[in-house]
């Protein structure tokens, strides 16, 4: 089947198109050059529409056991009052309705990775993948402590393959291992395992990932999240990577300083030059939005700290052989000084960081709030007056302790498309998407231009996934394409991993044949193995 | 597959421990041995194998056809159906059951509604601090088994928790009916000896004194890591009790700056799967109504027990084992149109029974262990029975 979108304004930052009026041809699931004799041609009149590549979610919690834990806190009959987390399949369609065509789950435990995959299978209409939590995996810690980079590579490759993961995630690595002993992890130089500091682990894993040639570098949740002064540890972590590539997630949550009043203040100015100069790094923001939600993280120390701060009930589950997951209900109020400062810090960062190819929009769903707030956030970025209006409505601390009001910048549409499509695609090493060049995956979104940007970004007039129209005038079409589960499968040296994993499996209650996807890996449906470099 | 054979590393479907280290041997589809020996497992396998033999006789293809037609007809004409997602079926089947409930705008419930949704509400009220079996094995210094009948319910619990060649955690069983005797029994046993001095007297097991007792034990032993293990017996005692228990754990942890966890051993096999499946399909762990506009949650009103006792549903579809309903509700099912999709019938003369294969016996499937860890079960023998997934997919196909 061939589709032509005729006469739209095409925004394709990767190919230098900034609203060029042209026709866009799709054959099968790919963008193609105008064919000689198109078969089964569907002509879509796109005159006046904005056409852009499908958006990509680089960091959100979307399924598996962790989300079940978060849902335990959403028992109110009034959904809106509890930050209700929709069923997994609905999460996917809600993203799709906004023009998102690729989603990444940021925290898949290895022990229950099969459960994450059941959810991923249900998320039809988009491509999706998951990062495997590795920062407290007993094997990773043990091998890294020996300084044996070759075996570390093997273990990371084994984890990726066994769990059907797309990338390696470290969440404040070592935190759960120390937390079990009631020891707080506060610095990169803390010993998290005999002869292993957090600093050494981060660098070893980042380096092993480069050597494995994975499409996405280390995905890192830095320590000391949310603490006043956390920007210092954040910068030290960047230095500890010694210029190795990495993606640092939800970084807004680290950019806080402390005022004498005891309140937080934005520390964007303290880190900006460093962020800009480290061109080997990419980031996502973790923007805070207002309303009830659930904090969900493998950083169990962080959630306990929040629990002590707020006195709210919290839950955690410790997993044998690896880390933990913890959850705590929360609410960001516009008239609360801390929430307001967090909100303003995220926007300040987005507006002061100059390169949309390296800083992406996320809310770290559900931590910063719901992803359905993306259209509103985009509108604030593009409309100075709208965000200043909002700034006047939130607690005055945001005005006093952040530089948001003074910022004149307004994002261009080209920049918005870059930060939501081509930027994350490039960071994920998914070079077949995020752009509309010949041969690219035909994932795209079309908007009817309008003054109300929130409405425009909320309701794309058309969304195409794999060359198939999936959303028309805001309505989901029937028979969505299944989409692919994105995985990597680096080669494994069976001998090395057999030897190395033996003691690990003696210590846990699940045998190797039952671990992760071991029993069903070959049966996984709809997968796409993305090649390593 | 047939005749005499031996399978290594076999996983068991008959309690929520789902042991995966069994060797089992069959001769002509009769169980000849199960190693390590577990009376409950042996019983379960023997019953499953023998009922399999008799099912085949009972359920002719004509009966099947008739039951199938009636099933579809009943679902078509029902205005207020209720789908109950039980244990004893695979997690995939549980997800399908929840999806079916959504498709036909039914009420749906899981065993998580026991005790007025005790566990989910505990999370909201005081939090849930839990861990996997292996975590206990590696770290716990003491396990307090609260009203758990290990022999009866989880015969191999200690095998799963104790690792050969390592220090075993202290094990303290507190059962409601034995509580009085604990205080003056076996004075040589060190842990019990300390308890003797407490001279505690309890009028009611499910009250503050037990919580105090556990607290005191924690203090006395000065252990830094322990767990309270409890089961659905305790949860079905009510929401407040469960909330209190978790509140206690929190107190102990804070008082001792230590880690105390709770491990809930749900009574039925793959119960954790049922609530997780419903949660992933509805956003709530139990007691929901998939009404046409949006899913609604009401732990009291929409619990299966309450709905059936109130005569609210005009059709009940039980997928898996739903024997955990109250006796009153089970009796009501004799008068309510009911479809039971399970490997064994629910009761004599209750509704239509669509027999299915049982993962771990004549089907494969993944069950969630008590601690939510997935365990793969493989078939021992082949049978004519369809899988639950097959039945559910076909029903859903009819209503597309
Ligand atoms: S303890 Fe439970 S799972 Fe293990 S063999 Fe016995 S019945 Fe089966």
Short mmCIF file of C-alpha atoms in Angstrom, two decimals, chain A residues 163-450:
data_model
loop_
_atom_site.label_atom_id
_atom_site.label_comp_id
_atom_site.label_asym_id
_atom_site.label_seq_id
_atom_site.Cartn_x
_atom_site.Cartn_y
_atom_site.Cartn_z
CA UNK A 163 15.77 -10.23 30.18
CA UNK A 164 14.97 -9.10 26.64
CA UNK A 165 16.25 -5.60 27.32
CA UNK A 166 17.19 -2.72 25.09
CA UNK A 167 19.70 -1.01 27.38
CA UNK A 168 21.45 -1.12 30.74
CA UNK A 169 20.12 1.10 33.49
CA UNK A 170 21.94 2.00 36.69
CA UNK A 171 19.77 3.54 39.39
CA UNK A 172 21.98 5.16 42.01
CA UNK A 173 24.00 1.94 41.76
CA UNK A 174 24.69 0.07 44.98
CA UNK A 175 21.99 1.92 46.89
CA UNK A 176 19.80 -1.11 47.63
CA UNK A 177 22.84 -3.24 48.49
CA UNK A 178 23.86 -0.77 51.19
CA UNK A 179 20.27 -0.03 52.20
CA UNK A 180 19.82 -3.68 53.16
CA UNK A 181 22.58 -3.10 55.71
CA UNK A 182 21.02 0.21 56.75
CA UNK A 183 23.98 2.09 55.37
CA UNK A 184 23.23 5.30 53.51
CA UNK A 185 24.88 5.88 50.17
CA UNK A 186 25.86 9.50 49.97
CA UNK A 187 28.84 9.84 47.72
CA UNK A 188 30.44 8.42 44.62
CA UNK A 189 33.35 7.33 46.74
CA UNK A 190 31.28 5.19 49.08
CA UNK A 191 32.16 1.53 48.95
CA UNK A 192 29.05 -0.26 47.73
CA UNK A 193 30.66 -3.71 47.59
CA UNK A 194 34.09 -4.89 48.75
CA UNK A 195 36.69 -3.05 46.68
CA UNK A 196 34.05 -1.28 44.63
CA UNK A 197 32.97 2.33 44.90
CA UNK A 198 29.98 3.73 43.09
CA UNK A 199 32.37 5.83 41.02
CA UNK A 200 34.26 2.74 39.85
CA UNK A 201 31.08 0.84 39.05
CA UNK A 202 29.60 3.63 36.96
CA UNK A 203 32.74 4.03 34.93
CA UNK A 204 33.25 0.27 34.47
CA UNK A 205 29.69 -0.27 33.27
CA UNK A 206 29.75 2.77 30.96
CA UNK A 207 32.99 1.54 29.46
CA UNK A 208 31.76 -2.06 29.08
CA UNK A 209 28.68 -0.77 27.25
CA UNK A 210 30.86 1.16 24.81
CA UNK A 211 32.87 -1.99 24.17
CA UNK A 212 29.71 -4.02 23.64
CA UNK A 213 28.71 -1.46 21.02
CA UNK A 214 25.17 -1.13 22.36
CA UNK A 215 23.00 1.37 20.49
CA UNK A 216 22.11 3.24 23.71
CA UNK A 217 24.89 4.13 26.14
CA UNK A 218 24.65 3.75 29.90
CA UNK A 219 21.26 5.02 31.14
CA UNK A 220 22.04 6.54 34.51
CA UNK A 221 19.94 7.71 37.46
CA UNK A 222 22.46 9.65 39.54
CA UNK A 223 22.51 9.53 43.36
CA UNK A 224 21.35 12.16 45.87
CA UNK A 225 18.24 12.90 43.85
CA UNK A 226 16.12 15.74 45.15
CA UNK A 227 18.53 16.77 47.90
CA UNK A 228 19.45 20.40 48.35
CA UNK A 229 22.92 20.76 46.87
CA UNK A 230 22.56 17.62 44.79
CA UNK A 231 23.95 19.43 41.75
CA UNK A 232 27.44 18.97 43.19
CA UNK A 233 27.19 15.19 43.26
CA UNK A 234 25.59 15.39 39.84
CA UNK A 235 28.60 17.21 38.38
CA UNK A 236 30.99 14.83 40.13
CA UNK A 237 29.13 11.92 38.53
CA UNK A 238 29.57 13.50 35.12
CA UNK A 239 33.29 13.81 35.82
CA UNK A 240 33.46 10.22 37.02
CA UNK A 241 32.35 9.07 33.59
CA UNK A 242 35.60 10.47 32.17
CA UNK A 243 33.98 11.48 28.89
CA UNK A 244 32.40 8.11 28.25
CA UNK A 245 28.99 8.48 26.61
CA UNK A 246 25.91 8.17 28.81
CA UNK A 247 22.33 9.31 29.11
CA UNK A 248 21.51 10.96 32.45
CA UNK A 249 17.84 10.83 33.25
CA UNK A 250 15.36 13.22 34.90
CA UNK A 251 18.14 15.66 35.65
CA UNK A 252 15.86 18.47 36.83
CA UNK A 253 15.64 16.56 40.11
CA UNK A 254 19.35 17.14 40.78
CA UNK A 255 19.55 20.82 40.00
CA UNK A 256 18.76 22.19 43.42
CA UNK A 257 20.71 24.44 45.71
CA UNK A 258 19.67 25.49 49.17
CA UNK A 259 18.77 28.98 50.36
CA UNK A 260 19.25 30.22 53.90
CA UNK A 261 15.50 30.05 54.27
CA UNK A 262 15.80 26.29 53.98
CA UNK A 263 14.05 26.33 50.62
CA UNK A 264 15.41 24.88 47.46
CA UNK A 265 16.57 27.11 44.68
CA UNK A 266 17.40 26.37 41.08
CA UNK A 267 21.00 25.35 40.44
CA UNK A 268 20.67 25.35 36.66
CA UNK A 269 23.20 28.17 36.44
CA UNK A 270 25.73 26.12 38.44
CA UNK A 271 25.76 23.23 36.00
CA UNK A 272 24.82 24.69 32.65
CA UNK A 273 28.32 25.21 31.25
CA UNK A 274 29.31 21.67 32.18
CA UNK A 275 26.19 20.18 30.67
CA UNK A 276 26.79 22.06 27.46
CA UNK A 277 30.46 21.17 27.25
CA UNK A 278 29.99 17.42 27.77
CA UNK A 279 28.84 16.72 24.25
CA UNK A 280 29.17 12.95 24.79
CA UNK A 281 26.21 13.08 27.19
CA UNK A 282 22.48 13.34 26.61
CA UNK A 283 19.83 14.15 29.19
CA UNK A 284 16.13 14.11 29.84
CA UNK A 285 14.52 16.66 32.06
CA UNK A 286 12.02 14.93 34.38
CA UNK A 287 9.69 17.94 34.37
CA UNK A 288 7.34 18.24 37.32
CA UNK A 289 3.66 18.90 36.64
CA UNK A 290 0.94 19.70 39.14
CA UNK A 291 -1.40 17.11 40.59
CA UNK A 292 -1.38 13.78 42.41
CA UNK A 293 0.96 11.02 41.33
CA UNK A 294 3.21 8.26 42.62
CA UNK A 295 6.96 8.33 43.11
CA UNK A 296 8.35 5.06 41.88
CA UNK A 297 12.02 4.19 41.89
CA UNK A 298 14.63 1.51 42.40
CA UNK A 299 16.39 4.17 44.48
CA UNK A 300 14.94 2.82 47.71
CA UNK A 301 16.92 5.23 49.86
CA UNK A 302 15.36 8.14 48.01
CA UNK A 303 11.83 6.91 48.49
CA UNK A 304 12.48 6.25 52.18
CA UNK A 305 13.81 9.78 52.51
CA UNK A 306 10.64 11.12 50.88
CA UNK A 307 8.60 8.93 53.20
CA UNK A 308 10.35 10.41 56.24
CA UNK A 309 9.88 13.89 54.84
CA UNK A 310 6.21 13.57 54.03
CA UNK A 311 5.14 10.92 56.53
CA UNK A 312 3.18 9.17 53.80
CA UNK A 313 2.81 5.41 53.56
CA UNK A 314 5.38 3.83 51.31
CA UNK A 315 6.02 0.40 49.89
CA UNK A 316 9.05 -1.46 48.79
CA UNK A 317 9.95 -4.88 47.59
CA UNK A 318 13.46 -6.28 47.85
CA UNK A 319 14.44 -8.72 45.14
CA UNK A 320 16.92 -11.51 45.70
CA UNK A 321 20.13 -11.16 43.73
CA UNK A 322 19.40 -7.60 42.72
CA UNK A 323 17.98 -4.33 43.99
CA UNK A 324 14.57 -3.14 45.05
CA UNK A 325 11.64 -1.06 43.93
CA UNK A 326 9.89 1.45 46.14
CA UNK A 327 6.80 3.58 45.74
CA UNK A 328 5.21 6.51 47.57
CA UNK A 329 2.15 8.56 46.65
CA UNK A 330 2.79 12.24 46.22
CA UNK A 331 1.24 15.45 45.00
CA UNK A 332 2.74 18.56 43.45
CA UNK A 333 0.74 21.64 44.42
CA UNK A 334 1.06 24.97 42.58
CA UNK A 335 0.89 26.82 45.90
CA UNK A 336 3.56 24.68 47.55
CA UNK A 337 6.96 26.40 47.38
CA UNK A 338 8.95 23.20 46.76
CA UNK A 339 6.65 21.95 43.99
CA UNK A 340 6.68 25.38 42.38
CA UNK A 341 10.48 25.56 42.46
CA UNK A 342 10.77 22.07 40.99
CA UNK A 343 8.34 23.01 38.22
CA UNK A 344 10.21 26.22 37.43
CA UNK A 345 13.64 24.56 37.58
CA UNK A 346 12.65 22.05 34.90
CA UNK A 347 11.41 24.76 32.56
CA UNK A 348 14.44 26.90 33.29
CA UNK A 349 16.71 24.04 32.37
CA UNK A 350 14.84 23.32 29.15
CA UNK A 351 14.96 26.97 28.17
CA UNK A 352 18.58 27.65 29.07
CA UNK A 353 20.08 24.51 27.61
CA UNK A 354 20.73 25.39 24.00
CA UNK A 355 20.78 22.01 22.26
CA UNK A 356 17.48 20.12 21.75
CA UNK A 357 19.49 17.27 20.28
CA UNK A 358 20.82 16.50 23.75
CA UNK A 359 18.09 17.42 26.25
CA UNK A 360 14.70 15.74 25.93
CA UNK A 361 11.28 16.22 27.38
CA UNK A 362 10.16 13.67 29.98
CA UNK A 363 8.18 13.72 33.21
CA UNK A 364 9.76 10.44 34.35
CA UNK A 365 6.21 9.10 34.40
CA UNK A 366 4.71 8.74 36.95
CA UNK A 367 7.34 10.49 39.13
CA UNK A 368 6.94 14.03 37.84
CA UNK A 369 3.28 13.59 36.93
CA UNK A 370 1.47 12.35 33.87
CA UNK A 371 2.88 12.28 30.36
CA UNK A 372 -0.46 13.68 29.22
CA UNK A 373 0.90 17.05 30.39
CA UNK A 374 3.44 17.09 27.54
CA UNK A 375 1.30 19.35 25.30
CA UNK A 376 1.06 21.91 28.08
CA UNK A 377 4.80 21.79 28.74
CA UNK A 378 5.53 22.23 25.03
CA UNK A 379 3.21 25.20 24.94
CA UNK A 380 5.05 26.80 27.89
CA UNK A 381 8.32 26.32 26.06
CA UNK A 382 6.98 27.95 22.92
CA UNK A 383 5.02 30.77 24.53
CA UNK A 384 6.81 33.07 26.92
CA UNK A 385 3.62 34.83 27.95
CA UNK A 386 1.81 31.61 28.78
CA UNK A 387 4.55 30.39 31.09
CA UNK A 388 4.87 33.80 32.74
CA UNK A 389 1.15 33.71 33.38
CA UNK A 390 1.53 30.31 34.99
CA UNK A 391 4.52 31.50 36.98
CA UNK A 392 2.32 34.19 38.50
CA UNK A 393 -0.16 31.55 39.58
CA UNK A 394 2.29 29.28 41.39
CA UNK A 395 3.95 29.97 44.73
CA UNK A 396 6.14 33.07 44.69
CA UNK A 397 9.17 30.98 45.64
CA UNK A 398 9.40 29.92 41.99
CA UNK A 399 9.83 33.55 40.98
CA UNK A 400 12.31 34.26 43.77
CA UNK A 401 14.48 31.20 43.53
CA UNK A 402 14.53 30.39 39.81
CA UNK A 403 15.48 32.47 36.80
CA UNK A 404 12.52 31.39 34.74
CA UNK A 405 10.74 34.74 34.52
CA UNK A 406 13.69 36.52 32.93
CA UNK A 407 14.11 34.01 30.14
CA UNK A 408 12.98 35.38 26.80
CA UNK A 409 13.58 32.29 24.71
CA UNK A 410 10.67 30.65 22.95
CA UNK A 411 11.27 27.24 21.39
CA UNK A 412 10.74 27.06 17.67
CA UNK A 413 8.65 24.22 16.28
CA UNK A 414 11.82 22.83 14.76
CA UNK A 415 13.41 22.67 18.21
CA UNK A 416 10.31 21.01 19.67
CA UNK A 417 10.43 18.34 16.98
CA UNK A 418 14.15 17.85 17.56
CA UNK A 419 13.79 17.35 21.32
CA UNK A 420 10.88 14.94 20.98
CA UNK A 421 11.90 12.97 17.87
CA UNK A 422 15.34 13.11 16.33
CA UNK A 423 17.16 13.86 19.58
CA UNK A 424 15.89 10.83 21.52
CA UNK A 425 16.11 8.62 18.42
CA UNK A 426 19.78 9.48 18.06
CA UNK A 427 20.43 8.99 21.78
CA UNK A 428 18.78 5.57 21.60
CA UNK A 429 20.73 4.62 18.50
CA UNK A 430 17.44 4.11 16.65
CA UNK A 431 18.54 5.77 13.47
CA UNK A 432 15.65 4.41 11.43
CA UNK A 433 13.22 6.79 13.13
CA UNK A 434 12.91 10.30 14.48
CA UNK A 435 13.37 11.62 10.93
CA UNK A 436 11.57 11.47 7.60
CA UNK A 437 14.42 10.72 5.21
CA UNK A 438 14.07 8.10 2.48
CA UNK A 439 14.16 4.65 4.09
CA UNK A 440 13.09 5.90 7.52
CA UNK A 441 10.35 4.13 9.41
CA UNK A 442 7.04 5.74 8.47
CA UNK A 443 6.24 6.94 12.00
CA UNK A 444 4.84 10.44 11.92
CA UNK A 445 2.43 12.92 13.44
CA UNK A 446 0.51 15.71 11.75
CA UNK A 447 -0.92 18.77 13.41
CA UNK A 448 -3.33 21.41 12.21
CA UNK A 449 -1.66 24.69 13.19
CA UNK A 450 -3.63 26.63 15.77
#
